[in-house]
XYZ file of C-alpha atoms in Angstrom:
410
model
C 19.960 -29.813 -7.251
C 19.151 -26.554 -9.063
C 15.559 -26.774 -10.306
C 15.667 -23.311 -11.893
C 16.497 -24.170 -15.496
C 16.514 -21.887 -18.504
C 17.185 -22.729 -22.166
C 20.658 -22.058 -23.477
C 19.261 -20.289 -26.539
C 17.417 -17.091 -25.702
C 15.995 -14.349 -27.863
C 16.149 -10.946 -26.215
C 14.061 -7.999 -27.347
C 14.937 -4.372 -26.635
C 11.510 -2.747 -26.440
C 10.378 0.766 -27.245
C 9.638 3.070 -24.310
C 6.000 4.097 -24.432
C 5.464 5.987 -21.195
C 4.628 9.701 -21.268
C 6.590 11.923 -20.939
C 8.994 10.091 -23.284
C 12.074 8.437 -21.800
C 15.037 8.278 -24.167
C 16.985 5.685 -22.158
C 17.409 2.043 -23.149
C 18.717 -1.060 -21.383
C 21.451 -1.714 -23.967
C 23.331 0.606 -26.290
C 24.371 -0.814 -29.684
C 27.967 -1.294 -28.499
C 26.853 -3.146 -25.367
C 24.711 -5.452 -27.492
C 27.781 -6.246 -29.594
C 29.609 -7.150 -26.384
C 26.663 -9.298 -25.284
C 26.833 -11.267 -28.555
C 30.589 -11.667 -28.201
C 30.225 -13.118 -24.716
C 27.104 -15.198 -25.411
C 27.014 -16.268 -29.080
C 23.796 -18.248 -28.485
C 21.918 -15.067 -27.610
C 19.618 -13.766 -30.315
C 18.697 -10.080 -30.202
C 15.992 -7.975 -31.801
C 15.423 -4.234 -31.300
C 11.995 -2.669 -31.468
C 11.843 0.393 -33.703
C 11.737 3.662 -31.755
C 11.676 7.304 -32.744
C 12.523 8.622 -29.260
C 15.430 6.441 -28.126
C 18.813 8.160 -27.650
C 20.261 5.583 -30.073
C 18.535 5.520 -33.445
C 17.248 2.491 -35.314
C 20.115 3.004 -37.743
C 22.638 2.884 -34.878
C 21.470 -0.670 -34.126
C 21.170 -1.726 -37.747
C 24.725 -0.587 -38.435
C 25.920 -3.034 -35.756
C 24.054 -5.888 -37.431
C 20.935 -6.049 -35.256
C 17.437 -6.628 -36.574
C 15.060 -3.715 -35.981
C 11.353 -4.509 -36.125
C 7.878 -3.492 -34.964
C 7.029 -7.102 -34.101
C 8.517 -8.482 -30.875
C 6.270 -11.506 -30.420
C 9.024 -14.006 -31.229
C 11.261 -12.801 -28.364
C 11.568 -14.769 -25.120
C 12.778 -11.928 -22.895
C 11.727 -8.302 -23.340
C 13.938 -5.596 -21.829
C 12.692 -2.090 -21.085
C 13.247 0.788 -18.676
C 9.909 2.304 -17.603
C 6.493 0.697 -17.087
C 5.027 -0.963 -20.160
C 1.466 0.186 -20.904
C -1.062 -2.590 -20.332
C -2.152 -2.476 -23.975
C 1.419 -3.135 -25.142
C 2.109 -6.168 -22.912
C 2.656 -9.407 -24.842
C 1.277 -12.458 -22.969
C 3.455 -15.372 -21.850
C 6.762 -13.484 -22.000
C 9.506 -12.604 -19.545
C 9.716 -8.848 -18.959
C 12.319 -6.678 -17.284
C 11.400 -3.059 -16.437
C 10.843 -0.727 -13.497
C 7.247 -1.616 -12.621
C 6.938 0.677 -9.577
C 4.779 -1.875 -7.792
C 7.016 -3.342 -5.086
C 6.085 -0.561 -2.638
C 2.391 -1.109 -3.415
C 2.105 2.032 -5.525
C -1.640 2.376 -6.073
C -1.291 3.901 -9.531
C 0.247 0.671 -10.889
C -2.039 -1.910 -9.283
C -3.852 -2.445 -12.596
C -0.509 -2.999 -14.334
C 0.506 -5.773 -11.938
C -2.917 -7.405 -12.270
C -2.589 -7.302 -16.061
C 0.846 -8.932 -15.804
C -0.686 -11.754 -13.764
C -3.669 -12.092 -16.109
C -1.368 -12.303 -19.140
C 0.845 -14.979 -17.531
C 3.907 -12.747 -17.736
C 7.060 -13.397 -15.719
C 8.005 -10.002 -14.325
C 11.526 -9.143 -13.198
C 11.635 -5.617 -11.804
C 15.038 -3.937 -12.111
C 14.721 -2.942 -8.443
C 14.396 -6.586 -7.397
C 17.658 -7.671 -9.023
C 19.783 -8.170 -5.920
C 22.646 -10.306 -4.654
C 22.453 -12.837 -1.839
C 22.818 -10.002 0.693
C 19.842 -8.212 -0.854
C 21.981 -5.400 -2.289
C 20.775 -4.024 -5.615
C 22.957 -4.960 -8.560
C 21.772 -2.543 -11.222
C 20.138 0.846 -11.549
C 20.541 4.433 -12.650
C 21.467 5.818 -9.217
C 24.918 7.084 -10.163
C 23.447 9.166 -12.966
C 20.743 10.577 -10.698
C 23.548 11.801 -8.430
C 25.565 13.228 -11.315
C 22.655 15.190 -12.773
C 21.270 16.092 -9.336
C 24.504 17.735 -8.243
C 24.700 19.624 -11.548
C 21.097 20.797 -11.168
C 21.754 21.839 -7.574
C 24.692 24.045 -8.554
C 22.647 25.408 -11.447
C 19.803 26.236 -9.024
C 22.237 28.129 -6.771
C 23.378 30.205 -9.748
C 19.793 30.983 -10.694
C 18.726 31.911 -7.172
C 21.497 34.438 -6.690
C 21.660 35.519 -10.338
C 25.307 34.424 -10.483
C 25.125 32.324 -13.636
C 22.547 30.645 -15.853
C 24.090 27.491 -17.267
C 22.381 25.150 -19.718
C 20.049 22.455 -18.461
C 21.655 19.030 -18.218
C 19.304 17.650 -20.878
C 20.810 20.082 -23.406
C 24.322 18.677 -22.930
C 25.623 15.396 -24.374
C 27.411 13.743 -21.458
C 28.903 14.021 -17.967
C 32.096 15.566 -19.322
C 30.100 18.450 -20.797
C 28.283 18.956 -17.467
C 31.604 19.199 -15.647
C 32.998 21.664 -18.186
C 29.986 23.958 -17.681
C 30.256 23.825 -13.901
C 33.969 24.574 -13.876
C 33.467 27.735 -15.927
C 31.405 29.292 -13.120
C 33.017 30.152 -9.810
C 31.035 29.574 -6.650
C 31.285 31.935 -3.684
C 32.653 30.629 -0.381
C 29.689 28.399 0.410
C 29.319 25.183 2.386
C 27.617 22.167 0.806
C 26.494 19.097 2.761
C 26.032 15.816 0.854
C 24.135 12.895 2.440
C 24.361 9.175 1.692
C 26.797 6.403 0.871
C 25.231 4.676 -2.114
C 25.512 5.064 -5.878
C 23.438 8.265 -5.876
C 25.657 9.955 -3.310
C 28.881 8.883 -4.979
C 27.554 10.120 -8.333
C 27.003 13.555 -6.779
C 30.437 13.399 -5.151
C 32.014 12.775 -8.562
C 30.677 16.134 -9.689
C 31.788 18.076 -6.614
C 35.257 16.558 -6.902
C 35.372 17.296 -10.631
C 34.661 20.944 -9.781
C 37.698 20.711 -7.499
C 35.682 21.680 -4.443
C 37.532 20.986 -1.216
C 36.152 18.108 0.882
C 36.464 18.683 4.636
C 35.765 16.601 7.706
C 32.499 16.933 9.571
C 34.235 18.502 12.566
C 36.018 21.110 10.444
C 32.894 21.782 8.404
C 30.852 22.504 11.509
C 33.466 24.629 13.253
C 35.639 26.387 10.690
C 35.173 29.144 8.126
C 36.769 28.920 4.695
C 37.865 31.327 1.977
C 36.727 28.878 -0.730
C 33.658 26.689 -1.370
C 33.791 23.387 0.544
C 31.667 20.315 1.088
C 31.346 17.523 3.620
C 30.116 13.998 2.898
C 27.946 12.598 5.700
C 26.437 9.227 6.513
C 23.539 8.192 8.785
C 25.624 8.328 11.980
C 26.442 11.979 11.283
C 22.841 13.185 11.069
C 21.008 10.844 13.466
C 21.398 10.321 17.204
C 19.904 8.003 19.776
C 17.029 9.351 21.820
C 18.519 7.874 25.011
C 21.866 9.583 24.423
C 23.860 6.365 24.029
C 26.416 5.982 21.185
C 25.100 5.526 17.651
C 24.788 1.872 16.617
C 24.414 1.500 12.835
C 23.055 -2.049 12.950
C 20.491 -1.103 15.559
C 19.586 2.075 13.651
C 18.547 0.027 10.630
C 16.617 -2.503 12.732
C 15.088 -0.011 15.187
C 15.082 3.504 13.683
C 12.307 4.576 16.069
C 14.967 4.848 18.780
C 16.681 7.701 16.928
C 16.028 11.354 16.065
C 17.589 13.696 13.539
C 20.829 15.455 14.404
C 20.869 17.367 11.127
C 20.211 20.776 12.637
C 23.903 21.255 13.293
C 24.389 21.045 9.513
C 21.389 23.182 8.531
C 22.762 26.001 10.708
C 26.074 26.212 8.813
C 25.227 24.968 5.292
C 24.256 27.006 2.259
C 23.273 23.983 0.175
C 22.096 20.433 0.798
C 22.453 17.680 -1.808
C 20.658 14.469 -0.799
C 21.948 11.079 -1.853
C 20.666 9.045 1.080
C 18.329 6.062 1.109
C 15.377 6.717 3.382
C 14.011 3.595 5.078
C 10.587 3.037 6.590
C 10.143 4.609 10.049
C 13.515 6.386 9.871
C 13.610 9.847 11.483
C 12.810 12.978 9.498
C 16.157 14.473 8.438
C 15.407 18.135 7.690
C 12.231 19.131 9.526
C 9.888 22.113 9.149
C 11.111 23.352 12.517
C 14.748 23.295 11.388
C 13.864 25.224 8.248
C 11.843 27.767 10.262
C 14.650 28.328 12.755
C 16.298 31.776 12.540
C 19.614 29.896 12.708
C 18.911 27.931 9.514
C 21.296 28.975 6.766
C 20.125 26.645 3.969
C 19.071 28.411 0.789
C 19.255 25.647 -1.838
C 18.190 22.007 -1.481
C 18.907 19.578 -4.323
C 16.754 16.666 -3.188
C 18.025 13.934 -5.481
C 16.412 11.239 -3.330
C 13.057 13.038 -3.758
C 10.821 11.312 -1.198
C 7.558 13.248 -1.127
C 6.151 13.725 2.389
C 9.423 12.203 3.498
C 12.580 13.216 5.337
C 13.147 16.599 3.640
C 10.302 18.908 4.659
C 10.803 21.440 1.868
C 10.233 18.805 -0.822
C 6.540 19.445 -1.299
C 6.309 17.812 -4.725
C 8.513 16.458 -7.496
C 9.694 19.053 -9.978
C 10.156 18.366 -13.673
C 12.975 18.475 -16.193
C 11.088 21.281 -17.957
C 10.608 23.261 -14.707
C 13.201 21.890 -12.256
C 13.092 24.366 -9.347
C 10.522 25.911 -7.052
C 10.608 27.937 -3.870
C 9.712 26.845 -0.343
C 8.636 29.428 2.221
C 9.552 27.965 5.628
C 7.398 30.202 7.819
C 4.251 29.187 5.927
C 5.337 25.711 4.750
C 4.162 26.425 1.214
C 5.439 26.740 -2.329
C 6.430 30.143 -3.703
C 8.534 31.428 -6.594
C 12.068 29.984 -6.487
C 13.619 33.457 -6.369
C 11.428 34.721 -3.515
C 13.876 36.473 -1.148
C 12.792 34.368 1.849
C 12.511 31.079 -0.004
C 14.628 27.968 0.037
C 15.125 27.005 -3.620
C 14.240 23.332 -4.123
C 15.362 21.083 -6.988
C 13.405 17.820 -6.767
C 13.325 16.294 -10.252
C 12.387 12.632 -9.780
C 13.669 11.287 -13.121
C 17.121 12.844 -13.254
C 18.894 10.106 -15.270
C 16.572 10.938 -18.182
C 18.579 14.141 -18.627
C 21.709 12.153 -19.435
C 20.240 9.319 -21.525
C 23.366 8.279 -23.428
C 25.667 7.978 -20.408
C 22.908 6.443 -18.284
C 22.039 3.834 -20.914
C 25.661 2.864 -21.499
C 26.298 2.502 -17.769
C 23.107 0.528 -17.183
C 23.837 -1.877 -20.033
C 27.318 -2.544 -18.711
C 26.109 -3.655 -15.279
C 23.118 -5.542 -16.725
C 25.464 -7.521 -18.965
C 27.772 -8.223 -16.048
C 25.176 -9.134 -13.421
C 22.060 -10.436 -15.180
C 22.671 -11.843 -18.668
C 25.010 -14.646 -17.495
C 22.185 -16.093 -15.390
C 20.315 -17.030 -18.563
C 23.191 -19.227 -19.684
C 24.478 -20.746 -16.411
C 21.191 -22.090 -15.018
C 20.973 -19.034 -12.766
C 23.891 -20.330 -10.714
C 23.884 -17.353 -8.341
C 20.097 -17.143 -7.934
C 19.855 -13.666 -9.470
C 16.778 -14.473 -11.551
C 15.122 -16.555 -8.843
C 15.347 -13.659 -6.385
C 14.171 -11.074 -8.916
C 11.190 -12.960 -10.357
C 7.983 -11.381 -9.070
C 5.359 -13.362 -10.995
C 5.099 -16.841 -12.490
C 2.217 -18.912 -13.888
C -0.224 -16.096 -13.218
C 0.667 -15.806 -9.533
C 3.032 -13.876 -7.302
C 6.175 -15.767 -6.348
C 6.686 -16.557 -2.657
C 9.248 -13.784 -2.274
C 6.626 -11.235 -3.369
C 3.566 -12.809 -1.763
C 3.352 -9.700 0.458
C 1.842 -7.927 -2.565
C -1.281 -10.150 -2.649
C -3.470 -7.752 -0.644
C -2.272 -4.942 -2.906
C -3.158 -6.976 -5.996
C -6.579 -7.758 -4.485
C -7.221 -4.070 -3.818
C -7.344 -4.544 -0.042
C -4.579 -1.983 0.655
């Protein structure tokens, strides 16, 4: 018997983003809300007035949706970034990226406020299927913008071209058009990962009509055109004991592996990261690799952007306003991006914000497909049950591991 029941009539509120710097994204575009109403006529929808959102209040009004400053009559409130504590409405269901599930210290007070206000929190990162694979997110758009920014950084470093920032262009098509107008020299680009981020970056490289080559050819051949290779964990990690790589064991026991990325750093001009970096996994690109006289890397577009993580030259996140900085390997410190001995690093940690229209439309599509039905089918697939972090002023059992974090003990 399914004890997880939800009413068939639900009022959804699209809330204003209040975090600084402003985020122009939204969970649902006006057109996606129209589709939501078509599929679920019992759904009621209200949109909070916003002067920063990529879609204007008038865009929503023209589709027949109520726009208001008062969201207290909504059952479910949908946002993107963290909601300021002062703006939280008690006794509601909230969806947003809370940045608490990894025990981020800067949001401990937010999670405590959510508990104190008896809010049911559903973090977008916790929306997973029965195999624990994430169902929604902005990863594809991070990859799209990250690859664009990486190519742009290469042009800046070598004074080859100075194309517009992604935030100044309307959509992915415009990004591709700008990239294709500028010819790259005969460089080698290595792209890591196999998730949505990596495939978003791959879309851009393919749209530029760059030639994809096998790992073996990439490592051993020279080319008279720019090329890239697309690598996964087995390509850049190896077992310490010399036995064959075992992917299942790598994920369960990463301590038994070390990086094998040096063979790529010695032949690559650019690295674009799209990997997921798990706890205790080996460093990928180390300080020693970057300091080696054999290292050829000159531009790193660290889309994954794990600080103090697997990419040693990522000293800090960069910003949309100032997206690149230089890394001096011999001194392991930041310098000007165009320093002759520097590796130019692009490490913007909120890349989808630069493509708010495309990112919002894509996010709304998958949210409608994977989440909204659960409100009208008694959560038949357990999507909401798995995602719910808090209930009745307490952490749910799935997120009980956060109790020490909530209590300030870690």
